[in-house]
PDB file of C-alpha atoms and ligand atoms in Angstrom:
ATOM      1  CA  UNK A   5       0.000   0.000   0.000  1.00 90.00           C
ATOM      2  CA  UNK A   6       1.571   3.271  -1.168  1.00 98.00           C
ATOM      3  CA  UNK A   7       0.994   6.339   0.989  1.00 98.00           C
ATOM      4  CA  UNK A   8       0.668   9.862  -0.365  1.00 98.00           C
ATOM      5  CA  UNK A   9       1.869  12.942   1.505  1.00 98.00           C
ATOM      6  CA  UNK A  10       0.618  16.172  -0.093  1.00 98.00           C
ATOM      7  CA  UNK A  11       3.167  18.972   0.155  1.00 98.00           C
ATOM      8  CA  UNK A  12       1.613  22.076   1.706  1.00 98.00           C
ATOM      9  CA  UNK A  13       4.191  24.253  -0.089  1.00 98.00           C
ATOM     10  CA  UNK A  14       2.068  24.033  -3.239  1.00 98.00           C
ATOM     11  CA  UNK A  15      -1.202  24.939  -1.500  1.00 98.00           C
ATOM     12  CA  UNK A  16      -2.947  28.304  -1.719  1.00 98.00           C
ATOM     13  CA  UNK A  17      -2.034  29.772   1.684  1.00 97.00           C
ATOM     14  CA  UNK A  18      -5.006  32.089   1.564  1.00 98.00           C
ATOM     15  CA  UNK A  19      -7.256  29.015   1.560  1.00 98.00           C
ATOM     16  CA  UNK A  20      -5.041  26.731   3.580  1.00 98.00           C
ATOM     17  CA  UNK A  21      -7.721  25.454   5.988  1.00 98.00           C
ATOM     18  CA  UNK A  22      -9.991  24.528   3.123  1.00 98.00           C
ATOM     19  CA  UNK A  23      -7.141  22.955   1.161  1.00 98.00           C
ATOM     20  CA  UNK A  24      -5.920  20.680   3.943  1.00 98.00           C
ATOM     21  CA  UNK A  25      -9.503  19.616   4.718  1.00 98.00           C
ATOM     22  CA  UNK A  26      -9.889  18.670   1.070  1.00 98.00           C
ATOM     23  CA  UNK A  27      -6.610  16.719   1.196  1.00 98.00           C
ATOM     24  CA  UNK A  28      -7.799  14.802   4.241  1.00 98.00           C
ATOM     25  CA  UNK A  29     -11.226  14.099   2.738  1.00 98.00           C
ATOM     26  CA  UNK A  30      -9.596  12.836  -0.464  1.00 98.00           C
ATOM     27  CA  UNK A  31      -7.668  10.246   1.576  1.00 98.00           C
ATOM     28  CA  UNK A  32      -4.208  11.746   2.039  1.00 98.00           C
ATOM     29  CA  UNK A  33      -2.120   9.834   4.537  1.00 98.00           C
ATOM     30  CA  UNK A  34      -0.270  12.786   6.089  1.00 98.00           C
ATOM     31  CA  UNK A  35       0.728  16.377   5.389  1.00 99.00           C
ATOM     32  CA  UNK A  36       4.269  17.224   4.305  1.00 99.00           C
ATOM     33  CA  UNK A  37       5.622  20.659   5.265  1.00 99.00           C
ATOM     34  CA  UNK A  38       8.748  22.068   3.610  1.00 98.00           C
ATOM     35  CA  UNK A  39      10.698  24.413   5.847  1.00 99.00           C
ATOM     36  CA  UNK A  40      13.360  26.356   3.901  1.00 98.00           C
ATOM     37  CA  UNK A  41      15.869  28.835   5.268  1.00 98.00           C
ATOM     38  CA  UNK A  42      17.474  30.491   2.246  1.00 98.00           C
ATOM     39  CA  UNK A  43      20.806  29.004   3.364  1.00 98.00           C
ATOM     40  CA  UNK A  44      20.773  25.236   2.877  1.00 98.00           C
ATOM     41  CA  UNK A  45      18.441  25.828  -0.049  1.00 98.00           C
ATOM     42  CA  UNK A  46      18.084  29.051  -2.068  1.00 98.00           C
ATOM     43  CA  UNK A  47      14.439  29.523  -1.204  1.00 98.00           C
ATOM     44  CA  UNK A  48      12.632  30.642   1.978  1.00 98.00           C
ATOM     45  CA  UNK A  49       9.239  29.134   2.749  1.00 98.00           C
ATOM     46  CA  UNK A  50       7.701  29.084   6.227  1.00 98.00           C
ATOM     47  CA  UNK A  51       8.418  28.083   9.803  1.00 98.00           C
ATOM     48  CA  UNK A  52       6.805  27.057  13.070  1.00 98.00           C
ATOM     49  CA  UNK A  53       3.693  29.292  12.943  1.00 98.00           C
ATOM     50  CA  UNK A  54       2.419  27.625   9.784  1.00 98.00           C
ATOM     51  CA  UNK A  55       3.144  24.159  11.182  1.00 98.00           C
ATOM     52  CA  UNK A  56       1.129  25.124  14.265  1.00 98.00           C
ATOM     53  CA  UNK A  57      -1.746  26.347  12.120  1.00 98.00           C
ATOM     54  CA  UNK A  58      -1.820  23.170  10.028  1.00 98.00           C
ATOM     55  CA  UNK A  59      -1.633  21.102  13.220  1.00 98.00           C
ATOM     56  CA  UNK A  60      -4.769  22.882  14.453  1.00 97.00           C
ATOM     57  CA  UNK A  61      -6.510  22.601  11.092  1.00 97.00           C
ATOM     58  CA  UNK A  62      -6.155  18.864  10.504  1.00 97.00           C
ATOM     59  CA  UNK A  63      -6.100  15.579  12.360  1.00 98.00           C
ATOM     60  CA  UNK A  64      -3.692  14.100   9.811  1.00 98.00           C
ATOM     61  CA  UNK A  65      -0.126  13.433  10.915  1.00 98.00           C
ATOM     62  CA  UNK A  66       2.232  16.279  10.013  1.00 98.00           C
ATOM     63  CA  UNK A  67       5.799  15.749   8.862  1.00 98.00           C
ATOM     64  CA  UNK A  68       8.239  18.633   8.714  1.00 99.00           C
ATOM     65  CA  UNK A  69      10.970  18.439   6.083  1.00 99.00           C
ATOM     66  CA  UNK A  70      13.631  20.777   7.428  1.00 99.00           C
ATOM     67  CA  UNK A  71      15.745  22.188   4.613  1.00 99.00           C
ATOM     68  CA  UNK A  72      17.706  24.357   7.017  1.00 98.00           C
ATOM     69  CA  UNK A  73      21.272  24.528   8.276  1.00 98.00           C
ATOM     70  CA  UNK A  74      21.883  23.311  11.836  1.00 98.00           C
ATOM     71  CA  UNK A  75      18.484  21.587  11.982  1.00 98.00           C
ATOM     72  CA  UNK A  76      19.246  20.225  15.453  1.00 98.00           C
ATOM     73  CA  UNK A  77      18.769  23.749  16.835  1.00 98.00           C
ATOM     74  CA  UNK A  78      15.122  23.693  15.794  1.00 98.00           C
ATOM     75  CA  UNK A  79      14.025  20.165  16.649  1.00 98.00           C
ATOM     76  CA  UNK A  80      12.392  21.272  19.894  1.00 98.00           C
ATOM     77  CA  UNK A  81      10.579  24.177  18.229  1.00 98.00           C
ATOM     78  CA  UNK A  82       9.084  21.977  15.520  1.00 98.00           C
ATOM     79  CA  UNK A  83       8.210  19.297  18.037  1.00 98.00           C
ATOM     80  CA  UNK A  84       6.336  21.925  20.048  1.00 98.00           C
ATOM     81  CA  UNK A  85       4.683  23.269  16.906  1.00 98.00           C
ATOM     82  CA  UNK A  86       3.085  19.854  16.511  1.00 98.00           C
ATOM     83  CA  UNK A  87       5.156  17.910  13.995  1.00 98.00           C
ATOM     84  CA  UNK A  88       4.749  14.131  14.288  1.00 98.00           C
ATOM     85  CA  UNK A  89       7.803  13.376  12.179  1.00 99.00           C
ATOM     86  CA  UNK A  90      10.872  15.574  11.948  1.00 99.00           C
ATOM     87  CA  UNK A  91      13.050  15.107   8.881  1.00 99.00           C
ATOM     88  CA  UNK A  92      16.532  16.622   8.785  1.00 99.00           C
ATOM     89  CA  UNK A  93      19.075  16.639   5.964  1.00 99.00           C
ATOM     90  CA  UNK A  94      22.181  14.557   6.427  1.00 98.00           C
ATOM     91  CA  UNK A  95      24.218  17.144   4.508  1.00 98.00           C
ATOM     92  CA  UNK A  96      23.771  19.760   7.232  1.00 98.00           C
ATOM     93  CA  UNK A  97      23.739  17.617  10.356  1.00 98.00           C
ATOM     94  CA  UNK A  98      27.231  16.264  11.006  1.00 97.00           C
ATOM     95  CA  UNK A  99      26.243  14.699  14.332  1.00 98.00           C
ATOM     96  CA  UNK A 100      23.385  12.785  12.823  1.00 98.00           C
ATOM     97  CA  UNK A 101      23.290  10.130  15.525  1.00 98.00           C
ATOM     98  CA  UNK A 102      22.755  12.797  18.168  1.00 98.00           C
ATOM     99  CA  UNK A 103      20.178  14.660  16.077  1.00 98.00           C
ATOM    100  CA  UNK A 104      18.135  11.471  15.646  1.00 98.00           C
ATOM    101  CA  UNK A 105      18.303  10.846  19.389  1.00 98.00           C
ATOM    102  CA  UNK A 106      17.108  14.369  20.131  1.00 98.00           C
ATOM    103  CA  UNK A 107      14.121  13.963  17.775  1.00 98.00           C
ATOM    104  CA  UNK A 108      13.190  10.700  19.496  1.00 98.00           C
ATOM    105  CA  UNK A 109      13.719  12.224  22.911  1.00 98.00           C
ATOM    106  CA  UNK A 110      10.918  14.636  22.025  1.00 98.00           C
ATOM    107  CA  UNK A 111       8.693  11.671  21.251  1.00 98.00           C
ATOM    108  CA  UNK A 112       8.722  12.266  17.489  1.00 98.00           C
ATOM    109  CA  UNK A 113       9.454  10.007  14.554  1.00 99.00           C
ATOM    110  CA  UNK A 114      12.915  10.596  13.143  1.00 99.00           C
ATOM    111  CA  UNK A 115      13.511  11.020   9.429  1.00 99.00           C
ATOM    112  CA  UNK A 116      16.651  11.791   7.471  1.00 99.00           C
ATOM    113  CA  UNK A 117      16.672  13.190   3.942  1.00 99.00           C
ATOM    114  CA  UNK A 118      19.443  13.118   1.364  1.00 99.00           C
ATOM    115  CA  UNK A 119      19.891  15.149  -1.817  1.00 99.00           C
ATOM    116  CA  UNK A 120      19.951  13.496  -5.245  1.00 99.00           C
ATOM    117  CA  UNK A 121      23.759  13.810  -5.377  1.00 98.00           C
ATOM    118  CA  UNK A 122      24.297  12.329  -1.910  1.00 98.00           C
ATOM    119  CA  UNK A 123      25.028   8.589  -1.918  1.00 98.00           C
ATOM    120  CA  UNK A 124      22.741   6.423   0.207  1.00 98.00           C
ATOM    121  CA  UNK A 125      25.770   4.981   1.986  1.00 98.00           C
ATOM    122  CA  UNK A 126      25.916   8.056   4.254  1.00 98.00           C
ATOM    123  CA  UNK A 127      22.906   6.617   6.103  1.00 98.00           C
ATOM    124  CA  UNK A 128      24.509   3.203   6.508  1.00 97.00           C
ATOM    125  CA  UNK A 129      25.428   3.502  10.171  1.00 98.00           C
ATOM    126  CA  UNK A 130      22.118   4.971  11.376  1.00 98.00           C
ATOM    127  CA  UNK A 131      19.700   2.896   9.330  1.00 98.00           C
ATOM    128  CA  UNK A 132      18.395   0.921  12.294  1.00 98.00           C
ATOM    129  CA  UNK A 133      17.505   4.138  14.146  1.00 98.00           C
ATOM    130  CA  UNK A 134      15.404   5.665  11.397  1.00 98.00           C
ATOM    131  CA  UNK A 135      11.617   5.797  11.180  1.00 99.00           C
ATOM    132  CA  UNK A 136      11.804   7.358   7.726  1.00 99.00           C
ATOM    133  CA  UNK A 137      14.412   7.739   4.990  1.00 99.00           C
ATOM    134  CA  UNK A 138      13.664  10.481   2.473  1.00 99.00           C
ATOM    135  CA  UNK A 139      15.334  10.319  -0.920  1.00 99.00           C
ATOM    136  CA  UNK A 140      15.075  13.618  -2.762  1.00 99.00           C
ATOM    137  CA  UNK A 141      14.153  13.076  -6.390  1.00 99.00           C
ATOM    138  CA  UNK A 142      14.794  16.746  -7.250  1.00 99.00           C
ATOM    139  CA  UNK A 143      17.282  19.235  -5.827  1.00 98.00           C
ATOM    140  CA  UNK A 144      15.518  20.600  -2.754  1.00 98.00           C
ATOM    141  CA  UNK A 145      14.318  24.185  -2.634  1.00 98.00           C
ATOM    142  CA  UNK A 146      11.442  24.511  -5.055  1.00 98.00           C
ATOM    143  CA  UNK A 147       8.237  22.785  -6.008  1.00 98.00           C
ATOM    144  CA  UNK A 148       7.335  21.988  -9.589  1.00 98.00           C
ATOM    145  CA  UNK A 149      10.712  20.646 -10.750  1.00 98.00           C
ATOM    146  CA  UNK A 150      11.360  17.671 -13.010  1.00 98.00           C
ATOM    147  CA  UNK A 151      11.983  14.269 -11.519  1.00 98.00           C
ATOM    148  CA  UNK A 152      15.643  13.193 -11.757  1.00 99.00           C
ATOM    149  CA  UNK A 153      15.727   9.799 -13.449  1.00 98.00           C
ATOM    150  CA  UNK A 154      18.957   8.588 -11.890  1.00 98.00           C
ATOM    151  CA  UNK A 155      17.386   8.641  -8.440  1.00 99.00           C
ATOM    152  CA  UNK A 156      15.443   5.484  -9.360  1.00 98.00           C
ATOM    153  CA  UNK A 157      18.647   3.520  -8.900  1.00 98.00           C
ATOM    154  CA  UNK A 158      19.089   4.954  -5.405  1.00 98.00           C
ATOM    155  CA  UNK A 159      15.508   4.077  -4.504  1.00 99.00           C
ATOM    156  CA  UNK A 160      16.112   0.448  -5.529  1.00 98.00           C
ATOM    157  CA  UNK A 161      19.348   0.284  -3.552  1.00 98.00           C
ATOM    158  CA  UNK A 162      17.748   1.841  -0.482  1.00 98.00           C
ATOM    159  CA  UNK A 163      14.782  -0.549  -0.730  1.00 98.00           C
ATOM    160  CA  UNK A 164      17.134  -3.518  -0.681  1.00 98.00           C
ATOM    161  CA  UNK A 165      19.078  -2.092   2.252  1.00 98.00           C
ATOM    162  CA  UNK A 166      15.977  -1.351   4.307  1.00 98.00           C
ATOM    163  CA  UNK A 167      14.420  -4.747   3.555  1.00 98.00           C
ATOM    164  CA  UNK A 168      17.512  -6.314   5.044  1.00 98.00           C
ATOM    165  CA  UNK A 169      18.251  -3.989   7.954  1.00 98.00           C
ATOM    166  CA  UNK A 170      15.101  -2.043   8.916  1.00 98.00           C
ATOM    167  CA  UNK A 171      11.949  -3.039   7.044  1.00 98.00           C
ATOM    168  CA  UNK A 172       9.802  -0.886   9.370  1.00 98.00           C
ATOM    169  CA  UNK A 173      11.558   2.283   8.208  1.00 98.00           C
ATOM    170  CA  UNK A 174       9.475   4.153   5.642  1.00 99.00           C
ATOM    171  CA  UNK A 175      11.090   4.885   2.295  1.00 99.00           C
ATOM    172  CA  UNK A 176       9.801   8.243   1.086  1.00 99.00           C
ATOM    173  CA  UNK A 177      10.520  10.161  -2.128  1.00 99.00           C
ATOM    174  CA  UNK A 178      10.047  13.870  -2.729  1.00 99.00           C
ATOM    175  CA  UNK A 179      10.054  15.972  -5.885  1.00 98.00           C
ATOM    176  CA  UNK A 180       8.545  15.700  -9.351  1.00 98.00           C
ATOM    177  CA  UNK A 181       6.043  13.038  -8.309  1.00 99.00           C
ATOM    178  CA  UNK A 182       3.021  12.961 -10.613  1.00 98.00           C
ATOM    179  CA  UNK A 183       1.030  10.226 -12.395  1.00 98.00           C
ATOM    180  CA  UNK A 184       3.923   9.378 -14.763  1.00 98.00           C
ATOM    181  CA  UNK A 185       6.629   9.084 -12.150  1.00 98.00           C
ATOM    182  CA  UNK A 186       4.574   7.719  -9.219  1.00 98.00           C
ATOM    183  CA  UNK A 187       4.232   4.117 -10.475  1.00 98.00           C
ATOM    184  CA  UNK A 188       7.934   4.061 -11.323  1.00 98.00           C
ATOM    185  CA  UNK A 189       9.140   5.146  -7.885  1.00 98.00           C
ATOM    186  CA  UNK A 190       6.661   2.728  -6.311  1.00 98.00           C
ATOM    187  CA  UNK A 191       7.995  -0.099  -8.456  1.00 98.00           C
ATOM    188  CA  UNK A 192      11.528   0.846  -7.386  1.00 98.00           C
ATOM    189  CA  UNK A 193      10.504   0.474  -3.751  1.00 98.00           C
ATOM    190  CA  UNK A 194       9.274   3.841  -2.439  1.00 99.00           C
ATOM    191  CA  UNK A 195       6.375   3.517  -0.002  1.00 98.00           C
ATOM    192  CA  UNK A 196       5.502   7.155   0.746  1.00 98.00           C
ATOM    193  CA  UNK A 197       5.228   9.663  -2.099  1.00 98.00           C
ATOM    194  CA  UNK A 198       5.356  13.407  -1.478  1.00 99.00           C
ATOM    195  CA  UNK A 199       3.509  15.406  -4.123  1.00 98.00           C
ATOM    196  CA  UNK A 200       2.958  19.142  -4.225  1.00 98.00           C
ATOM    197  CA  UNK A 201       2.222  20.805  -7.543  1.00 98.00           C
ATOM    198  CA  UNK A 202       0.662  17.642  -9.043  1.00 98.00           C
ATOM    199  CA  UNK A 203      -1.998  17.806  -6.308  1.00 98.00           C
ATOM    200  CA  UNK A 204      -2.526  21.328  -4.958  1.00 98.00           C
ATOM    201  CA  UNK A 205      -1.482  22.867  -8.266  1.00 97.00           C
ATOM    202  CA  UNK A 206      -3.932  20.944 -10.461  1.00 98.00           C
ATOM    203  CA  UNK A 207      -6.280  23.123 -12.514  1.00 97.00           C
ATOM    204  CA  UNK A 208      -9.238  20.847 -11.715  1.00 97.00           C
ATOM    205  CA  UNK A 209      -8.523  20.794  -8.001  1.00 97.00           C
ATOM    206  CA  UNK A 210      -6.948  18.529  -5.399  1.00 98.00           C
ATOM    207  CA  UNK A 211      -9.575  15.785  -5.301  1.00 98.00           C
ATOM    208  CA  UNK A 212      -9.478  15.095  -9.038  1.00 98.00           C
ATOM    209  CA  UNK A 213      -5.669  15.198  -9.040  1.00 98.00           C
ATOM    210  CA  UNK A 214      -5.500  12.874  -6.048  1.00 98.00           C
ATOM    211  CA  UNK A 215      -7.729  10.415  -7.896  1.00 98.00           C
ATOM    212  CA  UNK A 216      -5.413  10.515 -10.909  1.00 98.00           C
ATOM    213  CA  UNK A 217      -2.347   9.900  -8.758  1.00 98.00           C
ATOM    214  CA  UNK A 218      -3.991   6.941  -7.004  1.00 98.00           C
ATOM    215  CA  UNK A 219      -5.166   5.564 -10.351  1.00 98.00           C
ATOM    216  CA  UNK A 220      -1.596   5.720 -11.666  1.00 98.00           C
ATOM    217  CA  UNK A 221      -0.607   3.565  -8.698  1.00 98.00           C
ATOM    218  CA  UNK A 222      -3.332   1.088  -9.533  1.00 95.00           C
ATOM    219  CA  UNK A 223      -5.381   1.809  -6.419  1.00 81.00           C
TER     220      UNK A 223
HETATM  221  C1  LIG B 323      11.231  20.464  -2.663  1.00 54.20           C
HETATM  222  C2  LIG B 323      10.300  20.064  -1.555  1.00 54.20           C
HETATM  223  C3  LIG B 323       9.142  19.268  -2.007  1.00 54.20           C
HETATM  224  C4  LIG B 323       8.196  19.997  -2.925  1.00 54.20           C
HETATM  225  C5  LIG B 323       7.711  18.989  -3.910  1.00 54.20           C
HETATM  226  O1  LIG B 323      12.329  21.091  -2.130  1.00 54.20           O
HETATM  227  O2  LIG B 323      10.983  19.284  -0.584  1.00 54.20           O
HETATM  228  O3  LIG B 323       8.422  18.686  -0.925  1.00 54.20           O
HETATM  229  O4  LIG B 323       7.117  20.586  -2.277  1.00 54.20           O
HETATM  230  O5  LIG B 323       7.038  19.650  -4.891  1.00 54.20           O
HETATM  231  P1  LIG B 323       6.603  18.981  -6.265  1.00 54.20           P
HETATM  232  O6  LIG B 323       5.721  17.802  -5.924  1.00 54.20           O
HETATM  233  O7  LIG B 323       5.882  20.082  -6.959  1.00 54.20           O
HETATM  234  O8  LIG B 323       7.855  18.535  -6.957  1.00 54.20           O
HETATM  235 ZN1  LIG B 324       9.757  18.154   0.947  1.00 54.20          ZN
END
């Protein structure tokens, strides 16, 4: 069963309450929130106040994808804002073991993300501690980018690794996921698909787009 995590970044913030209710009604599994600092990634998005608002506006689990330098400094703040899963980037968290422990200490699920150009081996020593491994399928920072084909190989490799060492860990992909790419990442072994512009950005609305994405997955 493939799970879908709509990315709030692509929503209309003026209608955010309505949009996340529609996502929940359509059957979304969780809400994905992209926090960007203009340092680790070129773009700036939103922070704790929006996470708090979404937490209040939905009963779905919320995951925060922190695309920020020194993410360990903000684990507590995002935990308090109501995130259920906190995802940090390996590239900006040199003491990853400690960061994961801190996330768990706050009673949250721990996720680690890696960029397309980062080899999966960097997660090798912490695999057993992870609740979620996020493979970026675009360079982080913006919605609406094209899926990078070579990441399929990494998804397959990570699937094999997790099957062997931590089958309970979720394998999530993020970026360029739409009805053409979704079945391919699922076939490669991804189990949670983040999708922003393909859902919230659809001209005929979220519900119709969600139906198309599910149909592409054969469900
Ligand atoms: C990219 C973000 C993604 C983004 C995905 O840096 O991490 O979560 O919202 O957007 P789409 O689905 O439009 O590629
Ligand atoms: Zn994301």
